[in-house]
Amino acid sequence: QSDLYKKGDKVILTGWRVGEVVWGGYSQKARVKSSQLVKMPQGMTSKEAMSMGTAGFSAMLAIMRLEELGMKKENGEVLVTGATGGVGSVAVVILSNLGYEVAAVTGKKSSKDYLLSLGAKKLVDRSELHEVIKRPLESAAWGACVDTVGGDTLSRLLGQLKYGASVAVVGNAGGNNISASAIPFMLRGINMLGIDSAMQPFENRVKIWDRLNKDFPKKFFEPITKVISLSDLPNIGKDILEGKPRELQVPFQVNKQKAINALEQAEATKSPNIKQLRSEVLEYVDTGKINYIEQFENDPINVLTKVHGIGIKNAEDLIKRRINIKFHENGKGLAKGDINSDGFIDLIATNS
């Protein structure tokens, strides 16, 4: 309920600690504050917005802050640490698209072709920066830096920034503590910029999403994005902690047609795998790949006959008797029953 938006508006919510200290990070429906939302830029799809997500938002914010502090192409190479990560990958793409010479830092030899395909002109081995500083000033090498690593890497690169250059500090994958010297700040006038994407005010959010829509070429969405299901999240979380994934993970994708095709195939061939095929459809429903509630409301007969395998006469009878087979997960005295063991909910009961 807000004067800012109307029914049907596509909106984006990132940050505000949703999913961290507030429930709802992976929910399919949520009640949120209108002040936390931003209208999706014209021409951007929901999948593209979530391919960007907080990582893309943070990368764009870092670049915009560096621009405000004087980052220019003629100042030389821009260093991006943790370049195969979410923030790093997006930063490499955007900076390259804007015409900057990007030096990408990685410890993964297998990522060479990937980073070059995103637009990096130079690769820097992580080991070259992963040492405690030996001198307060080293050769001035970088015109700016987007740092997603922190720790010893950040400590070391501070002494390598050119006069007046800035580093945008976005992450701490390499540690929270730095062993920095004050010398680069005093003798080279460098700047260290803190980047917080979670609590950015509304006006900044609008500008950042508009810049993402403008400066991130759409052809790069596919190589940096991997679509997963909600059931994959526990294992993906472990992989992230171990530094395995390279792509940004998007846990939802609307794909009604694939589910419908699977059911039609099973019904047409009387396949013995019909139970497995139907369980695949149920997975699509549960992971948000089919907007089940919307589909039921728009075409209840189709849902009852196609998804639940109910005969059309029985389906019509159910509709007349106003029995609604929607899925609910509210934890308030709700019971669900699969009567015929086909993997689908046949009965819903509540004590309300």
Short mmCIF file of C-alpha atoms in Angstrom, two decimals:
data_model
loop_
_atom_site.label_atom_id
_atom_site.label_comp_id
_atom_site.label_asym_id
_atom_site.label_seq_id
_atom_site.Cartn_x
_atom_site.Cartn_y
_atom_site.Cartn_z
CA GLN A 1 0.00 0.00 0.00
CA SER A 2 1.92 2.99 -1.30
CA ASP A 3 1.44 6.04 -3.45
CA LEU A 4 4.84 5.34 -5.04
CA TYR A 5 3.78 2.18 -6.86
CA LYS A 6 0.73 0.64 -8.47
CA LYS A 7 -0.28 -2.97 -9.06
CA GLY A 8 1.82 -4.51 -11.81
CA ASP A 9 4.89 -2.28 -11.34
CA LYS A 10 8.14 -4.22 -11.53
CA VAL A 11 10.35 -3.36 -8.57
CA ILE A 12 13.74 -4.32 -7.15
CA LEU A 13 14.77 -4.84 -3.54
CA THR A 14 18.42 -5.28 -2.58
CA GLY A 15 20.09 -4.60 0.72
CA TRP A 16 18.34 -3.20 3.80
CA ARG A 17 19.54 -6.41 5.51
CA VAL A 18 16.60 -8.38 4.12
CA GLY A 19 17.45 -12.06 4.47
CA GLU A 20 20.13 -11.12 7.02
CA VAL A 21 18.27 -9.65 10.02
CA VAL A 22 14.84 -9.48 8.36
CA TRP A 23 13.01 -12.57 7.09
CA GLY A 24 12.20 -12.86 3.40
CA GLY A 25 15.46 -13.05 1.48
CA TYR A 26 14.33 -16.03 -0.63
CA SER A 27 10.55 -15.73 -0.29
CA GLN A 28 8.36 -15.73 -3.39
CA LYS A 29 6.02 -13.17 -1.85
CA ALA A 30 6.92 -10.59 0.77
CA ARG A 31 5.48 -7.55 2.49
CA VAL A 32 8.18 -4.85 2.56
CA LYS A 33 8.53 -1.12 3.05
CA SER A 34 7.88 0.84 -0.13
CA SER A 35 10.85 3.06 0.73
CA GLN A 36 13.14 0.04 0.24
CA LEU A 37 12.00 -0.55 -3.34
CA VAL A 38 13.19 0.87 -6.65
CA LYS A 39 11.29 0.73 -9.92
CA MET A 40 13.00 -1.58 -12.38
CA PRO A 41 14.61 0.48 -15.16
CA GLN A 42 12.83 0.38 -18.49
CA GLY A 43 14.17 -2.38 -20.70
CA MET A 44 15.60 -4.45 -17.82
CA THR A 45 14.08 -7.86 -17.06
CA SER A 46 13.59 -9.40 -13.63
CA LYS A 47 16.18 -12.06 -14.40
CA GLU A 48 18.71 -9.41 -15.45
CA ALA A 49 18.04 -7.42 -12.28
CA MET A 50 18.70 -10.45 -10.11
CA SER A 51 21.71 -11.46 -12.19
CA MET A 52 23.07 -8.10 -11.06
CA GLY A 53 21.65 -8.26 -7.54
CA THR A 54 23.65 -6.89 -4.63
CA ALA A 55 26.94 -7.80 -6.30
CA GLY A 56 26.24 -5.73 -9.41
CA PHE A 57 24.78 -2.92 -7.33
CA SER A 58 27.93 -2.82 -5.17
CA ALA A 59 30.24 -2.89 -8.20
CA MET A 60 28.39 0.02 -9.85
CA LEU A 61 28.39 2.01 -6.61
CA ALA A 62 32.15 1.48 -6.28
CA ILE A 63 32.75 2.69 -9.84
CA MET A 64 30.53 5.75 -9.35
CA ARG A 65 32.40 6.69 -6.15
CA LEU A 66 35.73 6.32 -7.95
CA GLU A 67 34.45 8.58 -10.72
CA GLU A 68 33.43 11.18 -8.15
CA LEU A 69 36.97 11.12 -6.76
CA GLY A 70 38.54 11.72 -10.17
CA MET A 71 39.06 8.32 -11.80
CA LYS A 72 39.89 8.95 -15.47
CA LYS A 73 41.05 6.75 -18.34
CA GLU A 74 44.23 8.77 -18.78
CA ASN A 75 45.24 7.94 -15.18
CA GLY A 76 46.14 4.41 -16.20
CA GLU A 77 45.08 0.85 -15.40
CA VAL A 78 42.28 0.12 -12.95
CA LEU A 79 42.97 -2.85 -10.69
CA VAL A 80 40.11 -5.21 -9.76
CA THR A 81 40.85 -7.75 -7.02
CA GLY A 82 38.81 -10.93 -6.60
CA ALA A 83 37.94 -10.51 -10.27
CA THR A 84 36.19 -13.86 -10.71
CA GLY A 85 33.72 -13.14 -7.90
CA GLY A 86 30.32 -11.51 -8.28
CA VAL A 87 31.37 -7.92 -7.59
CA GLY A 88 34.69 -8.36 -9.39
CA SER A 89 33.19 -9.85 -12.57
CA VAL A 90 30.63 -7.07 -12.92
CA ALA A 91 33.28 -4.42 -12.21
CA VAL A 92 35.55 -5.84 -14.93
CA VAL A 93 32.72 -5.79 -17.49
CA ILE A 94 31.54 -2.25 -16.69
CA LEU A 95 35.00 -0.69 -16.47
CA SER A 96 36.02 -2.29 -19.74
CA ASN A 97 32.79 -1.15 -21.39
CA LEU A 98 33.51 2.41 -20.20
CA GLY A 99 36.91 2.30 -21.89
CA TYR A 100 39.24 1.68 -18.94
CA GLU A 101 42.25 -0.62 -19.11
CA VAL A 102 41.40 -3.29 -16.53
CA ALA A 103 43.97 -5.38 -14.65
CA ALA A 104 42.20 -8.36 -13.05
CA VAL A 105 43.60 -10.10 -9.99
CA THR A 106 42.94 -13.83 -9.60
CA GLY A 107 44.53 -16.89 -8.11
CA LYS A 108 42.81 -19.24 -10.55
CA LYS A 109 44.81 -20.05 -13.67
CA SER A 110 41.72 -21.67 -15.19
CA SER A 111 39.97 -18.27 -15.17
CA LYS A 112 42.31 -16.60 -17.66
CA ASP A 113 40.07 -16.96 -20.71
CA TYR A 114 36.99 -16.08 -18.69
CA LEU A 115 38.43 -12.77 -17.42
CA LEU A 116 39.81 -11.83 -20.82
CA SER A 117 36.38 -12.49 -22.35
CA LEU A 118 34.85 -10.05 -19.84
CA GLY A 119 37.22 -7.33 -21.03
CA ALA A 120 40.29 -7.54 -18.80
CA LYS A 121 43.47 -6.44 -20.60
CA LYS A 122 45.92 -7.75 -18.03
CA LEU A 123 45.93 -10.55 -15.44
CA VAL A 124 47.71 -10.20 -12.10
CA ASP A 125 48.48 -13.29 -10.04
CA ARG A 126 47.01 -13.04 -6.57
CA SER A 127 50.32 -14.11 -5.02
CA GLU A 128 51.92 -10.86 -6.19
CA LEU A 129 49.71 -8.90 -3.82
CA HIS A 130 49.15 -11.45 -1.08
CA GLU A 131 52.15 -10.41 1.02
CA VAL A 132 52.57 -8.17 4.01
CA ILE A 133 53.89 -4.76 2.92
CA LYS A 134 57.65 -4.43 3.01
CA ARG A 135 57.90 -0.75 2.05
CA PRO A 136 55.35 2.01 2.65
CA LEU A 137 55.63 3.11 -1.00
CA GLU A 138 56.16 0.96 -4.08
CA SER A 139 56.14 1.81 -7.77
CA ALA A 140 52.99 3.73 -8.61
CA ALA A 141 51.03 1.33 -10.85
CA TRP A 142 47.27 1.79 -10.57
CA GLY A 143 45.03 4.70 -11.51
CA ALA A 144 42.24 3.31 -9.32
CA CYS A 145 41.16 0.04 -7.71
CA VAL A 146 37.99 -1.90 -6.90
CA ASP A 147 38.99 -4.15 -4.00
CA THR A 148 36.78 -7.06 -2.96
CA VAL A 149 39.44 -8.88 -0.92
CA GLY A 150 40.69 -6.66 1.92
CA GLY A 151 43.33 -8.01 4.31
CA ASP A 152 46.95 -8.22 3.14
CA THR A 153 45.94 -7.57 -0.49
CA LEU A 154 44.42 -4.19 0.36
CA SER A 155 47.39 -3.36 2.60
CA ARG A 156 49.82 -4.04 -0.23
CA LEU A 157 48.01 -2.25 -3.05
CA LEU A 158 47.67 1.00 -1.08
CA GLY A 159 51.37 1.56 -1.63
CA GLN A 160 51.01 0.93 -5.38
CA LEU A 161 48.30 3.52 -6.14
CA LYS A 162 49.26 6.52 -8.24
CA TYR A 163 49.18 10.06 -6.92
CA GLY A 164 45.64 11.09 -5.97
CA ALA A 165 44.21 7.66 -6.88
CA SER A 166 41.47 5.92 -4.90
CA VAL A 167 40.57 2.39 -3.89
CA ALA A 168 36.92 1.44 -3.36
CA VAL A 169 36.75 -1.13 -0.55
CA VAL A 170 33.83 -3.47 -1.30
CA GLY A 171 34.68 -6.80 0.36
CA ASN A 172 36.72 -8.62 2.94
CA ALA A 173 37.17 -12.13 1.52
CA GLY A 174 40.85 -11.99 2.49
CA GLY A 175 40.34 -10.67 6.00
CA ASN A 176 39.05 -7.72 8.01
CA ASN A 177 42.34 -6.36 9.27
CA ILE A 178 44.91 -4.37 7.27
CA SER A 179 48.50 -3.42 8.08
CA ALA A 180 48.54 -0.06 6.38
CA SER A 181 51.04 2.77 6.48
CA ALA A 182 50.01 6.42 6.60
CA ILE A 183 52.75 7.31 4.09
CA PRO A 184 50.78 6.69 0.85
CA PHE A 185 47.97 8.89 2.17
CA MET A 186 50.34 11.73 3.08
CA LEU A 187 52.83 11.60 0.21
CA ARG A 188 50.57 10.49 -2.65
CA GLY A 189 47.24 11.83 -1.42
CA ILE A 190 45.43 8.53 -2.03
CA ASN A 191 41.88 7.83 -0.90
CA MET A 192 40.29 4.73 0.60
CA LEU A 193 36.53 4.70 -0.01
CA GLY A 194 34.14 2.54 2.00
CA ILE A 195 31.37 1.00 -0.13
CA ASP A 196 28.16 0.03 1.66
CA SER A 197 25.32 -1.09 -0.59
CA ALA A 198 22.88 -2.18 2.10
CA MET A 199 21.71 1.18 3.42
CA GLN A 200 22.02 3.43 0.38
CA PRO A 201 19.29 6.11 0.20
CA PHE A 202 16.55 5.92 -2.42
CA GLU A 203 17.98 8.63 -4.71
CA ASN A 204 21.33 6.85 -4.97
CA ARG A 205 19.66 3.52 -5.66
CA VAL A 206 17.75 4.94 -8.61
CA LYS A 207 20.98 6.38 -10.09
CA ILE A 208 22.88 3.12 -9.57
CA TRP A 209 20.22 0.94 -11.24
CA ASP A 210 19.95 3.38 -14.14
CA ARG A 211 23.72 3.21 -14.64
CA LEU A 212 23.67 -0.59 -14.49
CA ASN A 213 20.97 -0.64 -17.15
CA LYS A 214 23.03 1.71 -19.31
CA ASP A 215 26.62 0.57 -18.77
CA PHE A 216 26.39 -3.23 -18.40
CA PRO A 217 26.12 -4.82 -21.89
CA LYS A 218 23.36 -7.42 -22.02
CA LYS A 219 25.55 -9.93 -23.85
CA PHE A 220 27.48 -10.51 -20.61
CA PHE A 221 24.51 -11.64 -18.53
CA GLU A 222 24.73 -15.26 -19.69
CA PRO A 223 28.46 -15.89 -19.06
CA ILE A 224 28.36 -14.51 -15.50
CA THR A 225 25.01 -16.01 -14.42
CA LYS A 226 23.92 -19.47 -13.37
CA VAL A 227 20.26 -20.25 -12.67
CA ILE A 228 19.67 -22.64 -9.75
CA SER A 229 16.67 -23.94 -7.79
CA LEU A 230 15.94 -23.16 -4.16
CA SER A 231 16.81 -26.75 -3.27
CA ASP A 232 20.36 -26.11 -4.57
CA LEU A 233 21.01 -23.26 -2.13
CA PRO A 234 22.52 -25.25 0.79
CA ASN A 235 25.16 -26.85 -1.44
CA ILE A 236 25.78 -23.62 -3.35
CA GLY A 237 26.33 -21.87 -0.01
CA LYS A 238 29.04 -24.38 0.87
CA ASP A 239 30.66 -23.96 -2.55
CA ILE A 240 30.72 -20.18 -2.16
CA LEU A 241 32.50 -20.49 1.19
CA GLU A 242 35.07 -22.75 -0.48
CA GLY A 243 35.54 -20.29 -3.37
CA LYS A 244 34.19 -22.66 -6.03
CA PRO A 245 31.45 -20.81 -7.97
CA ARG A 246 32.37 -18.25 -10.56
CA GLU A 247 28.93 -17.18 -11.76
CA LEU A 248 26.37 -15.07 -9.95
CA GLN A 249 23.69 -17.41 -8.61
CA VAL A 250 20.04 -16.69 -9.45
CA PRO A 251 17.67 -19.05 -7.59
CA PHE A 252 14.51 -18.31 -9.60
CA GLN A 253 13.53 -18.50 -13.24
CA VAL A 254 10.03 -18.44 -14.71
CA ASN A 255 9.69 -21.39 -17.07
CA LYS A 256 6.05 -22.52 -17.18
CA GLN A 257 6.36 -24.04 -20.63
CA LYS A 258 8.98 -26.61 -19.64
CA ALA A 259 6.74 -27.90 -16.86
CA ILE A 260 3.67 -28.02 -19.09
CA ASN A 261 5.64 -29.80 -21.83
CA ALA A 262 6.79 -32.44 -19.34
CA LEU A 263 3.23 -33.17 -18.27
CA GLU A 264 1.91 -33.32 -21.83
CA GLN A 265 4.72 -35.70 -22.79
CA ALA A 266 3.87 -37.99 -19.88
CA GLU A 267 0.16 -37.99 -20.65
CA ALA A 268 0.66 -38.55 -24.39
CA THR A 269 3.02 -41.52 -24.01
CA LYS A 270 1.55 -43.01 -20.82
CA SER A 271 5.15 -42.99 -19.67
CA PRO A 272 6.08 -45.13 -16.66
CA ASN A 273 8.12 -42.09 -15.57
CA ILE A 274 5.02 -39.95 -15.16
CA LYS A 275 5.53 -39.77 -11.39
CA GLN A 276 9.08 -38.47 -11.90
CA LEU A 277 7.93 -35.97 -14.51
CA ARG A 278 5.21 -34.73 -12.21
CA SER A 279 7.70 -34.36 -9.38
CA GLU A 280 9.75 -32.16 -11.71
CA VAL A 281 6.69 -29.99 -12.23
CA LEU A 282 6.17 -29.81 -8.48
CA GLU A 283 9.76 -28.63 -8.14
CA TYR A 284 9.11 -25.87 -10.65
CA VAL A 285 6.10 -24.81 -8.62
CA ASP A 286 7.95 -24.87 -5.31
CA THR A 287 10.98 -22.94 -6.59
CA GLY A 288 8.97 -20.16 -8.14
CA LYS A 289 9.63 -21.29 -11.69
CA ILE A 290 5.87 -21.38 -12.11
CA ASN A 291 3.84 -18.68 -10.44
CA TYR A 292 1.37 -21.28 -9.20
CA ILE A 293 -1.04 -18.91 -7.46
CA GLU A 294 -1.34 -16.63 -10.50
CA GLN A 295 -1.73 -19.62 -12.82
CA PHE A 296 -4.47 -21.13 -10.66
CA GLU A 297 -6.39 -17.88 -10.50
CA ASN A 298 -6.14 -17.35 -14.26
CA ASP A 299 -6.97 -20.88 -15.35
CA PRO A 300 -8.03 -23.15 -12.47
CA ILE A 301 -9.42 -25.91 -14.72
CA ASN A 302 -6.06 -26.22 -16.52
CA VAL A 303 -4.14 -26.40 -13.24
CA LEU A 304 -6.44 -29.02 -11.75
CA THR A 305 -6.40 -31.21 -14.86
CA LYS A 306 -2.80 -30.73 -16.06
CA VAL A 307 -0.89 -30.48 -12.77
CA HIS A 308 -3.06 -32.54 -10.45
CA GLY A 309 -4.33 -35.07 -12.99
CA ILE A 310 -7.95 -34.52 -11.96
CA GLY A 311 -10.61 -35.35 -14.56
CA ILE A 312 -12.29 -32.32 -16.09
CA LYS A 313 -15.72 -33.16 -14.61
CA ASN A 314 -14.25 -33.49 -11.15
CA ALA A 315 -12.26 -30.29 -11.69
CA GLU A 316 -15.40 -28.40 -12.68
CA ASP A 317 -17.14 -29.80 -9.60
CA LEU A 318 -14.29 -28.62 -7.38
CA ILE A 319 -14.47 -25.14 -8.85
CA LYS A 320 -18.26 -25.01 -8.32
CA ARG A 321 -17.75 -26.00 -4.70
CA ARG A 322 -15.06 -23.31 -4.41
CA ILE A 323 -12.34 -25.71 -3.25
CA ASN A 324 -9.05 -23.97 -3.85
CA ILE A 325 -5.88 -26.05 -4.11
CA LYS A 326 -3.33 -23.30 -3.54
CA PHE A 327 -0.08 -23.96 -1.76
CA HIS A 328 0.40 -22.16 1.55
CA GLU A 329 3.39 -22.09 3.89
CA ASN A 330 2.42 -19.95 6.86
CA GLY A 331 3.20 -22.31 9.71
CA LYS A 332 -0.09 -21.61 11.45
CA GLY A 333 -1.75 -24.94 12.09
CA LEU A 334 -1.61 -26.03 8.46
CA ALA A 335 -1.78 -29.67 7.34
CA LYS A 336 -1.15 -30.97 3.83
CA GLY A 337 -1.89 -34.46 2.54
CA ASP A 338 -0.75 -36.43 -0.51
CA ILE A 339 -3.55 -39.01 -0.60
CA ASN A 340 -2.53 -41.04 -3.64
CA SER A 341 1.26 -40.69 -3.26
CA ASP A 342 1.74 -39.01 -6.63
CA GLY A 343 3.88 -36.21 -5.21
CA PHE A 344 1.10 -33.65 -5.22
CA ILE A 345 -0.95 -32.10 -2.46
CA ASP A 346 -4.50 -33.50 -2.51
CA LEU A 347 -5.79 -32.13 0.79
CA ILE A 348 -5.16 -28.98 2.77
CA ALA A 349 -6.56 -28.47 6.26
CA THR A 350 -6.25 -25.69 8.81
CA ASN A 351 -7.45 -25.07 12.35
CA SER A 352 -8.17 -21.39 11.60
#
